[in-house]
Amino acid sequence: MKDRRTERDTHGFRLRTLGATPPRAVIGLEAEFNLFVNGRRRRPEKVFGDPSRLVRRRMIPRTGKSFQLPAGGAIYFDTGVIEVATPIVELEPGCCYRATRLLWEQIRYLRRELDHWAWRHKCQCTLKGFSAHYNFSFPTAQKSKLRNATKLAYLLAHILPVPVILLATNRQSSAVGVRPRGNRIEVTVDFTPDPALMLATCVFIAGAVETVLRWEDFGLRHLEQHGVPRMARFRLRKHSSRRGWRVTTDSLGQNPFTSDVNESLWKLRDGRTLSLRAIAAETLRPFRQRIRQISDSGTLEHIAAVFAGDARSLLDFEKRPDAYDDVGHGIDWGRRRMRRWPRSKYEKVIHRVIAREPMRIGQKRYQVDRMNGWYEIEFREVGTKRRRTFNLDELVRLAAARKPAASGRKRKDAKKRRA
């Protein structure tokens, strides 16, 4: 995977300004796609100009050049690719399922808009999967010289590559990366056209991040203490953009993406020689408890089955599956169906905002104006047009306060009707 991202405006998952950072841990997913029109790769900026000319419904503008999709996430054109992103999701049980579901909802919506545009222009449009980004906030309250986002990313770059290679890459992949991004950690890898494997990838990364955050510090000595296997030949490369590290085709002495994942080819520091699957299975052990807590036993079993060879990895195919070349037309969760987790509180607020529902506070009514990053929303007062900014937690509290009052009015109305 070659990273095409460059420094851009304040869209994405940046939450830089004081007061714009959620007080709790959050996660979010992004996916990038190459656009092909009649079999020829095209830059979306050249074809559409900006996302508002692709999506039929009027979208809420966001900071920078992105827009809020009617499906809940964001869309923007980034250096020749179409990128969609989920809103932030509270890190709690079920969060990885919610984030994965949200990402595929954005993909499905984008696919439908592309189909309509292609029908109008009598052409054929396809989305080819390019990359996926798994974002996890870093708790600034725990920040110190020994505990910061850079050191955490460096430690994770020694833990995540082999399991993520088994869960999320294919025979044509070239790298797995980890980047510190101020108040978050971003794991970069190829886009995964299988939602169940994408969910497994998200859950494993989340479990590893949450477990490591409970360690005393982020020194490499903790790998041996917690039984995380380390390869004898292991060389991190600089990330292709911004700060960070990558494991590439030559980081381990031979190409892990084209080798046999079941063959014992990889020498460890303790003298053993294991297969990629065996290394991934050992790496899973210290993180099993936290993985089960934030997901469920079914997802944990799926991860363990992939590492044991009882469930398919995309590396089990001789070539990259055709699903990469036409994403969004068929979205199949497979036989491993997860429990349908309800929408989180943040999700419910975001969907109300997208529906442009007016908000009443006291005697004043407000209408949504724009999204200010991922956590703050700007409103305008109906009548005076004065601006007021609310964050998601404030809107959650306002929504909760309105429910008892509304239910009380319903009971009074029912009594009047009975009388």
CSV table of C-alpha atoms in Angstrom, one decimal:
chain,number,residue,atom,x,y,z
A,1,MET,CA,0.0,0.0,0.0
A,2,LYS,CA,1.4,3.4,-1.0
A,3,ASP,CA,0.2,6.2,1.1
A,4,ARG,CA,-0.9,9.2,-1.1
A,5,ARG,CA,-2.0,11.4,1.8
A,6,THR,CA,-0.4,14.9,2.1
A,7,GLU,CA,-0.8,17.6,4.7
A,8,ARG,CA,-4.3,19.0,4.2
A,9,ASP,CA,-6.8,21.2,5.8
A,10,THR,CA,-8.3,20.6,9.2
A,11,HIS,CA,-10.7,17.8,8.1
A,12,GLY,CA,-10.0,14.2,9.0
A,13,PHE,CA,-9.9,13.3,12.6
A,14,ARG,CA,-8.0,16.3,13.9
A,15,LEU,CA,-9.2,17.7,17.1
A,16,ARG,CA,-6.6,20.3,17.8
A,17,THR,CA,-8.3,23.2,19.5
A,18,LEU,CA,-8.8,23.4,23.2
A,19,GLY,CA,-12.3,22.4,24.1
A,20,ALA,CA,-12.8,20.5,20.8
A,21,THR,CA,-11.5,17.2,22.2
A,22,PRO,CA,-14.0,14.7,23.5
A,23,PRO,CA,-13.5,14.0,27.2
A,24,ARG,CA,-13.7,10.2,26.5
A,25,ALA,CA,-11.8,7.9,24.2
A,26,VAL,CA,-13.2,7.6,20.7
A,27,ILE,CA,-12.4,5.7,17.5
A,28,GLY,CA,-13.1,6.3,13.8
A,29,LEU,CA,-12.4,4.6,10.4
A,30,GLU,CA,-11.5,6.0,7.0
A,31,ALA,CA,-11.3,4.4,3.6
A,32,GLU,CA,-9.8,5.6,0.3
A,33,PHE,CA,-10.8,4.6,-3.2
A,34,ASN,CA,-9.5,5.1,-6.7
A,35,LEU,CA,-12.2,6.1,-9.2
A,36,PHE,CA,-12.5,4.5,-12.6
A,37,VAL,CA,-14.8,5.8,-15.3
A,38,ASN,CA,-15.3,3.5,-18.3
A,39,GLY,CA,-12.3,1.5,-17.2
A,40,ARG,CA,-9.9,4.5,-17.0
A,41,ARG,CA,-8.6,5.8,-13.7
A,42,ARG,CA,-9.7,9.4,-13.1
A,43,ARG,CA,-9.1,12.1,-10.5
A,44,PRO,CA,-12.4,12.8,-8.7
A,45,GLU,CA,-11.4,16.5,-8.6
A,46,LYS,CA,-11.3,16.6,-12.4
A,47,VAL,CA,-14.6,14.6,-12.8
A,48,PHE,CA,-16.8,16.2,-10.1
A,49,GLY,CA,-15.0,19.3,-8.9
A,50,ASP,CA,-16.1,18.7,-5.3
A,51,PRO,CA,-18.3,16.2,-3.5
A,52,SER,CA,-21.4,18.5,-3.6
A,53,ARG,CA,-21.6,17.9,-7.4
A,54,LEU,CA,-21.6,14.1,-6.9
A,55,VAL,CA,-24.1,13.8,-4.0
A,56,ARG,CA,-27.6,14.8,-4.9
A,57,ARG,CA,-28.8,15.8,-1.4
A,58,ARG,CA,-27.7,19.1,0.0
A,59,MET,CA,-24.9,18.3,2.5
A,60,ILE,CA,-23.7,20.1,5.6
A,61,PRO,CA,-20.3,21.7,5.0
A,62,ARG,CA,-17.4,20.8,7.2
A,63,THR,CA,-14.1,22.5,8.1
A,64,GLY,CA,-11.9,22.4,5.1
A,65,LYS,CA,-13.1,21.0,1.8
A,66,SER,CA,-15.1,18.1,3.2
A,67,PHE,CA,-18.9,17.6,3.5
A,68,GLN,CA,-21.1,15.7,5.9
A,69,LEU,CA,-22.7,12.8,4.1
A,70,PRO,CA,-26.4,12.1,4.6
A,71,ALA,CA,-25.3,8.6,5.9
A,72,GLY,CA,-23.6,10.2,8.9
A,73,GLY,CA,-19.9,10.3,7.9
A,74,ALA,CA,-17.8,12.7,5.8
A,75,ILE,CA,-16.6,12.7,2.2
A,76,TYR,CA,-13.7,14.6,0.5
A,77,PHE,CA,-11.4,14.3,-2.4
A,78,ASP,CA,-7.8,13.8,-1.4
A,79,THR,CA,-5.0,13.9,-3.9
A,80,GLY,CA,-6.7,11.8,-6.5
A,81,VAL,CA,-8.8,9.5,-4.3
A,82,ILE,CA,-12.3,9.6,-2.9
A,83,GLU,CA,-12.2,9.3,0.9
A,84,VAL,CA,-15.0,8.6,3.2
A,85,ALA,CA,-14.8,8.6,7.0
A,86,THR,CA,-17.0,7.7,9.9
A,87,PRO,CA,-18.0,10.1,12.7
A,88,ILE,CA,-16.3,9.5,16.0
A,89,VAL,CA,-17.6,6.6,18.0
A,90,GLU,CA,-17.3,6.3,21.8
A,91,LEU,CA,-14.8,3.6,22.8
A,92,GLU,CA,-17.1,1.2,24.6
A,93,PRO,CA,-18.4,-2.4,24.1
A,94,GLY,CA,-19.6,-2.6,20.5
A,95,CYS,CA,-17.7,0.4,19.3
A,96,CYS,CA,-15.7,-1.5,16.6
A,97,TYR,CA,-18.9,-3.0,15.2
A,98,ARG,CA,-20.5,0.4,15.2
A,99,ALA,CA,-17.5,2.0,13.5
A,100,THR,CA,-17.3,-0.8,10.9
A,101,ARG,CA,-21.0,-0.6,10.2
A,102,LEU,CA,-20.8,3.2,9.8
A,103,LEU,CA,-17.9,3.0,7.3
A,104,TRP,CA,-19.8,0.5,5.1
A,105,GLU,CA,-22.9,2.7,5.3
A,106,GLN,CA,-20.8,5.6,3.9
A,107,ILE,CA,-19.5,3.3,1.2
A,108,ARG,CA,-23.0,2.1,0.3
A,109,TYR,CA,-24.3,5.7,0.1
A,110,LEU,CA,-21.3,6.7,-2.1
A,111,ARG,CA,-21.8,3.7,-4.4
A,112,ARG,CA,-25.5,4.6,-4.9
A,113,GLU,CA,-24.6,8.2,-5.8
A,114,LEU,CA,-22.0,7.1,-8.2
A,115,ASP,CA,-24.5,4.7,-9.9
A,116,HIS,CA,-27.0,7.6,-10.3
A,117,TRP,CA,-24.2,9.8,-11.7
A,118,ALA,CA,-23.1,7.1,-14.1
A,119,TRP,CA,-26.7,6.5,-15.3
A,120,ARG,CA,-27.1,10.2,-16.0
A,121,HIS,CA,-23.9,10.4,-17.9
A,122,LYS,CA,-24.3,7.0,-19.7
A,123,CYS,CA,-21.0,5.6,-18.4
A,124,GLN,CA,-19.7,3.1,-15.9
A,125,CYS,CA,-18.1,4.0,-12.6
A,126,THR,CA,-16.2,1.7,-10.3
A,127,LEU,CA,-14.5,2.1,-6.9
A,128,LYS,CA,-11.3,0.3,-6.4
A,129,GLY,CA,-10.2,-0.2,-2.7
A,130,PHE,CA,-7.0,1.6,-1.9
A,131,SER,CA,-6.4,2.0,1.8
A,132,ALA,CA,-8.1,2.0,5.2
A,133,HIS,CA,-7.2,4.0,8.4
A,134,TYR,CA,-8.0,2.9,11.9
A,135,ASN,CA,-8.0,5.9,14.3
A,136,PHE,CA,-7.9,5.8,18.1
A,137,SER,CA,-7.7,8.8,20.4
A,138,PHE,CA,-4.8,9.1,22.8
A,139,PRO,CA,-5.7,10.2,26.4
A,140,THR,CA,-3.8,13.4,27.0
A,141,ALA,CA,-4.4,13.1,30.7
A,142,GLN,CA,-1.9,10.2,30.7
A,143,LYS,CA,0.7,12.0,28.7
A,144,SER,CA,4.3,12.2,30.0
A,145,LYS,CA,7.9,11.8,28.7
A,146,LEU,CA,7.5,8.0,28.8
A,147,ARG,CA,3.8,7.9,27.8
A,148,ASN,CA,3.0,9.9,24.7
A,149,ALA,CA,1.5,9.3,21.2
A,150,THR,CA,4.9,8.9,19.5
A,151,LYS,CA,6.2,6.3,21.9
A,152,LEU,CA,2.9,4.4,21.8
A,153,ALA,CA,2.9,4.4,18.0
A,154,TYR,CA,6.5,3.1,18.0
A,155,LEU,CA,5.6,0.3,20.4
A,156,LEU,CA,2.5,-0.6,18.4
A,157,ALA,CA,4.6,-0.8,15.2
A,158,HIS,CA,6.3,-3.8,16.9
A,159,ILE,CA,3.1,-5.4,17.9
A,160,LEU,CA,0.5,-4.9,15.1
A,161,PRO,CA,2.2,-5.8,11.8
A,162,VAL,CA,2.0,-9.6,11.8
A,163,PRO,CA,-1.6,-9.9,13.1
A,164,VAL,CA,-2.8,-7.1,10.8
A,165,ILE,CA,-1.1,-8.7,7.8
A,166,LEU,CA,-3.1,-11.8,8.5
A,167,LEU,CA,-6.4,-10.0,9.0
A,168,ALA,CA,-6.3,-7.1,6.5
A,169,THR,CA,-3.8,-7.5,3.6
A,170,ASN,CA,-3.6,-9.4,0.3
A,171,ARG,CA,-0.9,-10.8,-2.0
A,172,GLN,CA,-0.4,-7.3,-3.6
A,173,SER,CA,0.0,-5.4,-0.4
A,174,SER,CA,3.2,-3.7,0.5
A,175,ALA,CA,3.0,-2.2,4.0
A,176,VAL,CA,1.3,-1.8,7.4
A,177,GLY,CA,1.9,1.5,9.1
A,178,VAL,CA,1.4,3.2,12.5
A,179,ARG,CA,1.4,7.0,12.8
A,180,PRO,CA,1.3,9.3,15.9
A,181,ARG,CA,-1.1,12.1,15.1
A,182,GLY,CA,-1.0,14.4,18.1
A,183,ASN,CA,-4.0,13.3,20.1
A,184,ARG,CA,-4.6,10.1,18.2
A,185,ILE,CA,-2.9,7.0,16.8
A,186,GLU,CA,-3.6,6.0,13.2
A,187,VAL,CA,-3.0,2.5,11.8
A,188,THR,CA,-2.7,2.5,7.9
A,189,VAL,CA,-3.2,-0.7,5.8
A,190,ASP,CA,-4.9,-1.8,2.6
A,191,PHE,CA,-8.6,-1.4,2.3
A,192,THR,CA,-10.3,-4.7,3.2
A,193,PRO,CA,-13.3,-5.6,1.0
A,194,ASP,CA,-14.5,-8.2,3.5
A,195,PRO,CA,-16.5,-6.4,6.3
A,196,ALA,CA,-16.0,-9.3,8.8
A,197,LEU,CA,-12.2,-9.1,8.4
A,198,MET,CA,-12.3,-5.4,8.6
A,199,LEU,CA,-14.3,-5.7,11.9
A,200,ALA,CA,-11.7,-8.3,13.1
A,201,THR,CA,-8.9,-5.9,12.2
A,202,CYS,CA,-10.5,-3.0,14.1
A,203,VAL,CA,-11.2,-5.1,17.1
A,204,PHE,CA,-7.7,-6.5,17.3
A,205,ILE,CA,-6.1,-3.0,17.0
A,206,ALA,CA,-8.5,-1.6,19.6
A,207,GLY,CA,-7.8,-4.4,22.0
A,208,ALA,CA,-4.1,-4.0,21.6
A,209,VAL,CA,-4.2,-0.2,22.1
A,210,GLU,CA,-6.4,-0.4,25.1
A,211,THR,CA,-4.2,-3.1,26.7
A,212,VAL,CA,-1.0,-1.2,26.1
A,213,LEU,CA,-2.4,2.0,27.5
A,214,ARG,CA,-2.6,0.1,30.8
A,215,TRP,CA,1.1,-0.7,30.9
A,216,GLU,CA,3.4,1.3,33.1
A,217,ASP,CA,5.1,2.9,30.1
A,218,PHE,CA,5.6,2.2,26.4
A,219,GLY,CA,9.1,0.8,26.4
A,220,LEU,CA,9.9,-2.3,24.2
A,221,ARG,CA,11.0,-4.3,27.2
A,222,HIS,CA,7.3,-4.9,27.9
A,223,LEU,CA,7.0,-7.0,24.8
A,224,GLU,CA,9.1,-9.8,26.4
A,225,GLN,CA,7.3,-9.3,29.8
A,226,HIS,CA,3.9,-9.9,28.2
A,227,GLY,CA,4.9,-12.7,25.9
A,228,VAL,CA,4.7,-10.8,22.6
A,229,PRO,CA,7.0,-12.6,20.1
A,230,ARG,CA,9.7,-10.5,18.4
A,231,MET,CA,11.3,-11.4,15.0
A,232,ALA,CA,15.1,-11.7,14.8
A,233,ARG,CA,15.1,-9.6,11.6
A,234,PHE,CA,12.9,-6.6,12.1
A,235,ARG,CA,13.5,-3.2,10.6
A,236,LEU,CA,11.0,-0.4,10.7
A,237,ARG,CA,10.8,2.0,7.8
A,238,LYS,CA,9.8,5.6,7.9
A,239,HIS,CA,6.2,6.2,6.9
A,240,SER,CA,5.7,7.6,3.4
A,241,SER,CA,4.0,10.7,4.7
A,242,ARG,CA,4.1,12.6,8.0
A,243,ARG,CA,5.7,11.0,11.0
A,244,GLY,CA,5.4,7.3,11.7
A,245,TRP,CA,6.7,3.9,10.9
A,246,ARG,CA,5.9,1.1,8.4
A,247,VAL,CA,6.6,-2.6,8.1
A,248,THR,CA,7.2,-3.1,4.3
A,249,THR,CA,8.1,-6.0,2.0
A,250,ASP,CA,11.8,-5.8,3.1
A,251,SER,CA,11.4,-5.1,6.8
A,252,LEU,CA,11.5,-8.8,7.8
A,253,GLY,CA,14.2,-10.1,5.5
A,254,GLN,CA,11.6,-11.5,3.0
A,255,ASN,CA,8.2,-10.5,1.7
A,256,PRO,CA,5.5,-11.4,4.3
A,257,PHE,CA,2.7,-10.7,1.8
A,258,THR,CA,3.8,-13.2,-0.8
A,259,SER,CA,5.2,-15.9,1.4
A,260,ASP,CA,3.3,-19.0,2.7
A,261,VAL,CA,1.6,-17.9,5.9
A,262,ASN,CA,1.6,-21.5,7.1
A,263,GLU,CA,5.2,-22.3,6.6
A,264,SER,CA,7.8,-21.8,9.5
A,265,LEU,CA,10.0,-19.2,7.9
A,266,TRP,CA,10.4,-16.6,10.5
A,267,LYS,CA,13.2,-16.8,13.2
A,268,LEU,CA,12.4,-15.2,16.5
A,269,ARG,CA,14.7,-13.6,19.0
A,270,ASP,CA,14.3,-16.5,21.4
A,271,GLY,CA,15.7,-18.9,18.7
A,272,ARG,CA,12.4,-20.5,17.6
A,273,THR,CA,11.3,-20.5,13.9
A,274,LEU,CA,7.5,-20.0,13.4
A,275,SER,CA,5.0,-19.3,10.7
A,276,LEU,CA,3.2,-16.0,10.4
A,277,ARG,CA,0.0,-17.6,11.6
A,278,ALA,CA,1.8,-19.0,14.7
A,279,ILE,CA,3.3,-15.6,15.5
A,280,ALA,CA,0.0,-13.9,15.1
A,281,ALA,CA,-1.6,-16.5,17.5
A,282,GLU,CA,1.0,-15.8,20.1
A,283,THR,CA,0.6,-12.1,19.7
A,284,LEU,CA,-3.1,-12.4,20.4
A,285,ARG,CA,-2.7,-13.9,23.9
A,286,PRO,CA,-1.9,-10.8,25.9
A,287,PHE,CA,-4.9,-8.9,24.4
A,288,ARG,CA,-7.6,-11.5,24.5
A,289,GLN,CA,-9.3,-10.2,27.6
A,290,ARG,CA,-9.6,-6.6,26.4
A,291,ILE,CA,-10.7,-7.8,23.0
A,292,ARG,CA,-13.5,-9.8,24.5
A,293,GLN,CA,-14.5,-6.8,26.7
A,294,ILE,CA,-14.9,-4.3,23.8
A,295,SER,CA,-16.4,-6.7,21.3
A,296,ASP,CA,-17.8,-10.2,22.0
A,297,SER,CA,-16.7,-13.8,22.0
A,298,GLY,CA,-17.8,-14.3,18.4
A,299,THR,CA,-15.4,-11.7,17.0
A,300,LEU,CA,-12.6,-13.0,19.2
A,301,GLU,CA,-13.2,-16.6,17.9
A,302,HIS,CA,-13.1,-15.3,14.4
A,303,ILE,CA,-9.7,-13.6,15.0
A,304,ALA,CA,-8.3,-16.8,16.6
A,305,ALA,CA,-9.7,-18.9,13.7
A,306,VAL,CA,-7.9,-16.8,11.1
A,307,PHE,CA,-4.7,-17.1,13.1
A,308,ALA,CA,-5.2,-20.8,13.5
A,309,GLY,CA,-6.0,-21.4,9.8
A,310,ASP,CA,-9.6,-22.4,10.5
A,311,ALA,CA,-10.9,-19.2,8.8
A,312,ARG,CA,-9.8,-17.6,5.6
A,313,SER,CA,-7.3,-14.8,5.4
A,314,LEU,CA,-7.1,-12.9,2.2
A,315,LEU,CA,-3.5,-14.2,2.0
A,316,ASP,CA,-4.9,-17.6,1.5
A,317,PHE,CA,-5.9,-16.6,-2.0
A,318,GLU,CA,-3.2,-16.9,-4.7
A,319,LYS,CA,-4.1,-13.4,-6.0
A,320,ARG,CA,-5.9,-10.4,-4.7
A,321,PRO,CA,-9.6,-11.1,-4.7
A,322,ASP,CA,-11.7,-9.4,-7.4
A,323,ALA,CA,-13.8,-7.7,-4.7
A,324,TYR,CA,-11.1,-5.0,-4.4
A,325,ASP,CA,-11.9,-3.8,-8.0
A,326,ASP,CA,-15.6,-3.0,-7.5
A,327,VAL,CA,-16.4,-2.0,-4.0
A,328,GLY,CA,-19.9,-1.3,-2.7
A,329,HIS,CA,-22.1,-3.2,-5.1
A,330,GLY,CA,-22.3,-6.3,-2.9
A,331,ILE,CA,-21.8,-5.8,0.8
A,332,ASP,CA,-21.8,-9.2,2.5
A,333,TRP,CA,-21.2,-9.7,6.2
A,334,GLY,CA,-20.8,-13.4,5.6
A,335,ARG,CA,-21.9,-16.1,7.9
A,336,ARG,CA,-20.3,-14.6,11.0
A,337,ARG,CA,-23.1,-12.1,11.8
A,338,MET,CA,-22.6,-10.0,14.8
A,339,ARG,CA,-25.2,-8.9,17.3
A,340,ARG,CA,-26.9,-5.7,16.0
A,341,TRP,CA,-25.5,-3.2,18.4
A,342,PRO,CA,-27.8,-0.1,18.7
A,343,ARG,CA,-26.6,3.3,17.6
A,344,SER,CA,-24.4,5.1,20.1
A,345,LYS,CA,-25.3,8.4,21.7
A,346,TYR,CA,-23.0,10.3,19.4
A,347,GLU,CA,-24.4,8.5,16.3
A,348,LYS,CA,-28.0,9.5,17.3
A,349,VAL,CA,-27.0,13.1,17.7
A,350,ILE,CA,-25.2,13.1,14.3
A,351,HIS,CA,-28.2,11.7,12.5
A,352,ARG,CA,-30.4,14.3,14.1
A,353,VAL,CA,-28.0,17.0,12.9
A,354,ILE,CA,-27.9,15.6,9.4
A,355,ALA,CA,-31.7,15.6,9.3
A,356,ARG,CA,-31.4,19.4,10.1
A,357,GLU,CA,-33.8,19.1,12.9
A,358,PRO,CA,-34.2,22.5,14.6
A,359,MET,CA,-33.1,22.6,18.3
A,360,ARG,CA,-34.9,24.6,21.0
A,361,ILE,CA,-33.2,25.9,24.1
A,362,GLY,CA,-35.5,27.9,26.3
A,363,GLN,CA,-37.3,30.3,24.0
A,364,LYS,CA,-34.7,30.2,21.2
A,365,ARG,CA,-34.6,27.9,18.2
A,366,TYR,CA,-31.3,26.9,16.4
A,367,GLN,CA,-30.7,25.5,13.0
A,368,VAL,CA,-27.5,23.6,12.1
A,369,ASP,CA,-25.0,25.6,10.0
A,370,ARG,CA,-21.8,23.5,9.7
A,371,MET,CA,-19.7,20.8,11.3
A,372,ASN,CA,-16.6,22.2,13.0
A,373,GLY,CA,-14.3,19.1,13.0
A,374,TRP,CA,-15.7,15.9,14.4
A,375,TYR,CA,-16.8,17.0,17.9
A,376,GLU,CA,-18.3,20.5,17.5
A,377,ILE,CA,-21.3,21.7,15.5
A,378,GLU,CA,-22.1,25.3,14.7
A,379,PHE,CA,-25.8,26.4,14.8
A,380,ARG,CA,-27.5,29.7,13.9
A,381,GLU,CA,-30.3,31.1,15.9
A,382,VAL,CA,-33.5,31.3,13.9
A,383,GLY,CA,-34.4,34.9,13.4
A,384,THR,CA,-31.2,36.7,14.7
A,385,LYS,CA,-28.8,34.4,12.7
A,386,ARG,CA,-26.4,34.5,15.7
A,387,ARG,CA,-24.0,31.6,15.8
A,388,ARG,CA,-23.6,29.2,18.7
A,389,THR,CA,-21.4,26.2,18.9
A,390,PHE,CA,-22.3,23.0,20.7
A,391,ASN,CA,-20.2,19.8,21.1
A,392,LEU,CA,-21.6,16.3,20.9
A,393,ASP,CA,-21.6,15.8,24.7
A,394,GLU,CA,-23.7,19.0,25.2
A,395,LEU,CA,-26.1,17.8,22.5
A,396,VAL,CA,-26.4,14.4,24.1
A,397,ARG,CA,-27.2,16.0,27.5
A,398,LEU,CA,-29.8,18.3,25.8
A,399,ALA,CA,-31.4,15.3,24.1
A,400,ALA,CA,-31.6,13.4,27.4
A,401,ALA,CA,-33.1,16.3,29.2
A,402,ARG,CA,-35.9,16.7,26.6
A,403,LYS,CA,-37.0,13.0,26.8
A,404,PRO,CA,-38.5,13.1,30.3
A,405,ALA,CA,-40.3,16.3,29.6
A,406,ALA,CA,-41.7,14.9,26.4
A,407,SER,CA,-42.8,11.7,28.0
A,408,GLY,CA,-44.5,13.7,30.8
A,409,ARG,CA,-46.5,15.7,28.2
A,410,LYS,CA,-47.5,12.5,26.5
A,411,ARG,CA,-48.9,11.1,29.7
A,412,LYS,CA,-50.9,14.3,30.4
A,413,ASP,CA,-52.3,14.4,26.9
A,414,ALA,CA,-53.3,10.7,27.3
A,415,LYS,CA,-55.1,11.5,30.6
A,416,LYS,CA,-57.0,14.3,28.9
A,417,ARG,CA,-58.1,12.1,26.0
A,418,ARG,CA,-59.4,9.5,28.4
A,419,ALA,CA,-61.3,12.1,30.4
